[in-house]
Amino acid sequence: GENVEQHPSTLSVQEGDSAVIKCTYSDSASNYFPWYKQELGKRPQLIIDIRSNVGEKKDQRIAVTLNKTAKHFSLHITETQPEDSAVYFCAASRGGANSKLTFGKGITLSVRP
Amino acid sequence: EAGVAQSPRYKIIEKRQSVAFWCNPISGHATLYWYQQILGQGPKLLIQFQNNGVVDDSQLPKDRFSAERLKGVDSTLKIQPAKLEDSAVYLCASSLGVGGEQFFGPGTRLTVL
């Protein structure tokens, strides 16, 4: 089955700096890669996703890049703010009839004011 | 639109007892998911329904866990008997269809003593 790994497990950045979180996946048939943000004690919320037919997607301060050959994808957050502090999960799925998401273990991002 | 509803929000039981969780998905969402999130890890899919049929239950411990979605709307997840290692947050999610964005409920935090 699919295996999704996230590196590093924790990341601390200064407010205003950029943060990059990387994920690797094992199943070459995966074609959908969402990123979820989970604040302490709250539900995971989708912040951005990418499908395998594109290499990059942007939404204001966040972007996701996908390298299908290397089987990794990354979340980029620019101009970080304290409210960006949370746990970020990447996930992968094959899509289609079986949309089962396999999640990574999460990375805790801390933005220092 | 109203989000995914779950109840109860918290539950404390002793090992070998039984427990049931309830989920009401977003209106019109055909696909419903139950995830188990152990502290410090990403959500793990337990079971996925498409309307009232099971799409994937490969990671559901069927000797103690059961789930149903009889009318294709609400769903219940039951654990009988509970073990200490079942302590986790149980998240319900729904999507419009297979492969669509998954919206998560607030979760039920289960503590097994």
Coordinates of C-alpha atoms in Angstrom, one line a residue:
Chain A
G1 CA 0.0 0.0 0.0
E2 CA 0.8 3.7 -0.1
N3 CA 3.4 5.1 2.4
V4 CA 3.6 8.8 2.9
E5 CA 6.5 10.3 4.9
Q6 CA 7.0 13.9 6.0
H7 CA 10.2 15.7 6.8
P8 CA 11.1 17.3 9.1
S9 CA 8.7 16.5 12.0
T10 CA 9.0 20.0 13.5
L11 CA 9.9 23.3 11.9
S12 CA 10.3 26.7 13.6
V13 CA 10.6 29.9 11.6
Q14 CA 10.7 33.6 12.3
E15 CA 7.6 35.6 11.4
G16 CA 7.9 36.8 7.8
D17 CA 10.2 34.1 6.7
S18 CA 9.2 31.3 4.3
A19 CA 8.6 27.7 5.4
V20 CA 8.9 24.6 3.2
I21 CA 7.5 21.2 4.2
K22 CA 8.3 18.1 2.1
C23 CA 6.5 14.9 1.7
T24 CA 7.5 11.7 -0.2
Y25 CA 5.1 8.9 -1.3
S26 CA 5.7 5.4 -2.5
D27 CA 2.8 4.5 -4.8
S28 CA 3.5 5.7 -8.3
A29 CA -0.2 5.4 -9.1
S30 CA -1.1 8.1 -6.6
N31 CA -2.4 11.2 -8.5
Y32 CA -4.0 13.4 -5.8
F33 CA -2.0 15.2 -3.1
P34 CA -3.8 17.4 -0.6
W35 CA -2.4 19.3 2.3
Y36 CA -4.4 19.7 5.6
K37 CA -3.8 22.1 8.4
Q38 CA -4.9 21.1 11.9
E39 CA -4.8 23.6 14.8
L40 CA -4.6 22.3 18.3
G41 CA -7.9 20.5 19.2
K42 CA -9.5 21.3 15.9
R43 CA -10.5 19.3 12.8
P44 CA -8.1 19.0 9.8
Q45 CA -8.9 21.5 7.1
L46 CA -7.8 21.4 3.5
I47 CA -5.6 24.3 2.6
I48 CA -4.4 23.3 -0.9
D49 CA -4.2 20.3 -3.2
I50 CA -2.6 19.3 -6.4
R51 CA -3.3 16.6 -9.0
S52 CA -0.6 14.8 -11.0
N53 CA -1.4 16.6 -14.2
V54 CA 0.2 19.8 -12.9
G55 CA 3.5 20.6 -11.3
E56 CA 2.7 23.6 -9.2
K57 CA -0.4 25.4 -7.7
K58 CA -0.5 28.6 -5.8
D59 CA -3.1 30.2 -3.6
Q60 CA -2.0 33.6 -2.1
R61 CA 0.8 32.8 0.4
I62 CA 0.8 29.1 -0.1
A63 CA 1.9 26.9 -2.9
V64 CA 2.4 23.2 -3.6
T65 CA 4.9 21.7 -6.0
L66 CA 4.9 18.1 -7.3
N67 CA 7.8 16.1 -8.6
K68 CA 6.3 12.9 -10.0
T69 CA 9.6 11.4 -11.0
A70 CA 11.1 11.7 -7.5
K71 CA 7.7 11.0 -5.9
H72 CA 7.7 14.0 -3.6
F73 CA 5.7 17.1 -3.2
S74 CA 6.2 20.2 -1.0
L75 CA 4.2 22.9 0.7
H76 CA 5.6 26.4 0.6
I77 CA 4.3 29.1 2.9
T78 CA 5.6 32.6 2.3
E79 CA 5.5 35.6 4.7
T80 CA 4.6 33.4 7.6
Q81 CA 2.4 34.7 10.3
P82 CA 1.8 33.4 13.9
E83 CA -1.6 32.1 12.9
D84 CA 0.2 29.7 10.5
S85 CA 1.4 27.8 13.6
A86 CA -0.3 24.4 13.4
V87 CA 0.3 20.8 12.4
Y88 CA 0.4 20.3 8.6
F89 CA -0.5 16.9 7.1
C90 CA 0.2 15.8 3.6
A91 CA -1.7 12.9 2.0
A92 CA -1.9 11.0 -1.2
S93 CA -4.5 8.9 -3.0
R94 CA -5.0 7.2 -6.3
G95 CA -8.3 9.0 -6.8
G96 CA -11.0 7.5 -8.9
A97 CA -13.4 5.0 -7.4
N98 CA -11.1 4.5 -4.4
S99 CA -10.3 7.9 -3.0
K100 CA -8.7 6.5 0.2
L101 CA -6.3 9.1 1.5
T102 CA -3.0 8.0 3.2
F103 CA -1.7 10.6 5.5
G104 CA 1.8 11.4 6.7
K105 CA 2.5 11.8 10.4
G106 CA 2.3 15.5 10.3
I107 CA 4.8 18.4 10.9
T108 CA 4.4 20.9 13.7
L109 CA 5.1 24.4 12.3
S110 CA 5.9 27.1 14.9
V111 CA 6.1 30.7 13.7
R112 CA 8.0 32.9 16.2
P113 CA 6.6 36.5 16.5
Chain B
E1 CA -23.6 25.2 4.5
A2 CA -23.6 23.2 7.7
G3 CA -20.5 21.1 8.3
V4 CA -20.0 17.5 9.3
A5 CA -21.5 16.8 12.7
Q6 CA -20.3 14.2 15.2
S7 CA -21.3 13.1 18.7
P8 CA -20.3 12.7 21.4
R9 CA -17.3 15.0 21.4
Y10 CA -15.7 13.2 24.3
K11 CA -16.1 9.7 25.7
I12 CA -14.3 7.9 28.5
I13 CA -14.8 4.2 29.0
E14 CA -13.1 1.3 30.6
K15 CA -11.5 -1.4 28.6
R16 CA -13.8 -4.2 27.4
Q17 CA -16.7 -1.8 27.4
S18 CA -18.6 -0.9 24.2
V19 CA -18.9 2.5 22.6
A20 CA -20.6 4.0 19.6
F21 CA -20.0 7.2 17.6
W22 CA -22.4 9.0 15.4
C23 CA -21.7 11.1 12.3
N24 CA -24.0 13.2 10.1
P25 CA -22.3 14.3 6.9
I26 CA -22.8 17.4 4.9
S27 CA -26.2 17.3 3.1
G28 CA -25.8 15.7 -0.3
H29 CA -22.4 14.2 0.3
A30 CA -22.5 10.6 -1.0
T31 CA -19.1 9.5 0.3
L32 CA -18.4 9.1 4.1
Y33 CA -15.2 8.2 5.8
W34 CA -14.2 7.2 9.3
Y35 CA -10.6 7.9 10.4
Q36 CA -8.7 7.0 13.6
Q37 CA -6.2 9.6 14.7
I38 CA -3.8 8.5 17.4
L39 CA -2.0 11.3 19.2
G40 CA 1.0 12.6 17.3
Q41 CA 0.0 10.8 14.0
G42 CA -1.9 11.5 10.9
P43 CA -5.5 10.2 10.4
K44 CA -5.8 6.6 9.3
L45 CA -8.8 5.5 7.3
L46 CA -10.9 2.8 8.9
I47 CA -13.8 2.6 6.5
Q48 CA -15.2 4.4 3.5
F49 CA -18.8 4.3 2.4
Q50 CA -20.3 5.3 -1.0
N51 CA -24.0 5.9 -0.2
N52 CA -24.8 2.9 1.9
G53 CA -22.2 0.5 0.4
V54 CA -18.7 -0.1 1.8
V55 CA -15.9 0.9 -0.6
D56 CA -12.9 0.2 1.6
D57 CA -12.6 -1.4 5.1
S58 CA -9.2 -2.9 4.7
Q59 CA -7.8 -1.2 7.8
L60 CA -10.9 -1.8 10.0
P61 CA -10.2 -4.2 12.9
K62 CA -13.3 -6.2 12.2
D63 CA -13.1 -8.4 15.2
R64 CA -14.0 -5.4 17.4
F65 CA -15.0 -2.5 15.1
S66 CA -18.1 -2.2 13.0
A67 CA -19.7 0.6 11.1
E68 CA -22.9 1.1 9.2
R69 CA -24.6 3.7 7.0
L70 CA -28.0 2.1 6.5
K71 CA -29.9 4.9 4.7
G72 CA -26.9 6.4 3.0
V73 CA -26.8 9.5 5.2
D74 CA -25.9 9.1 8.9
S75 CA -23.3 6.7 10.1
T76 CA -22.4 5.0 13.3
L77 CA -19.0 3.4 14.3
K78 CA -19.0 0.9 17.1
I79 CA -16.2 -0.6 19.1
Q80 CA -16.9 -3.7 21.1
P81 CA -15.0 -4.5 23.3
A82 CA -12.6 -1.6 23.6
K83 CA -8.9 -1.9 24.2
L84 CA -6.5 0.6 25.7
E85 CA -4.9 1.1 22.2
D86 CA -8.2 2.3 20.9
S87 CA -7.7 5.6 22.7
A88 CA -7.7 8.2 19.8
V89 CA -9.7 10.8 18.1
Y90 CA -12.3 9.3 15.7
L91 CA -12.9 11.6 12.8
C92 CA -15.7 11.5 10.3
A93 CA -15.4 13.1 6.9
S94 CA -17.6 13.4 3.9
S95 CA -17.2 14.4 0.2
L96 CA -19.6 15.1 -2.6
G97 CA -18.4 12.1 -4.4
V98 CA -15.4 9.8 -4.7
G99 CA -12.2 11.8 -5.2
G100 CA -13.7 15.0 -4.0
E101 CA -12.5 17.3 -1.2
Q102 CA -13.0 15.7 2.1
F103 CA -14.6 17.8 4.9
F104 CA -13.9 16.7 8.4
G105 CA -16.1 16.8 11.5
P106 CA -14.8 17.9 14.9
G107 CA -14.0 14.4 16.0
T108 CA -14.8 12.3 19.1
R109 CA -12.0 11.9 21.5
L110 CA -12.1 8.5 23.1
T111 CA -10.2 7.6 26.2
V112 CA -10.0 3.9 27.2
L113 CA -8.9 3.3 30.8

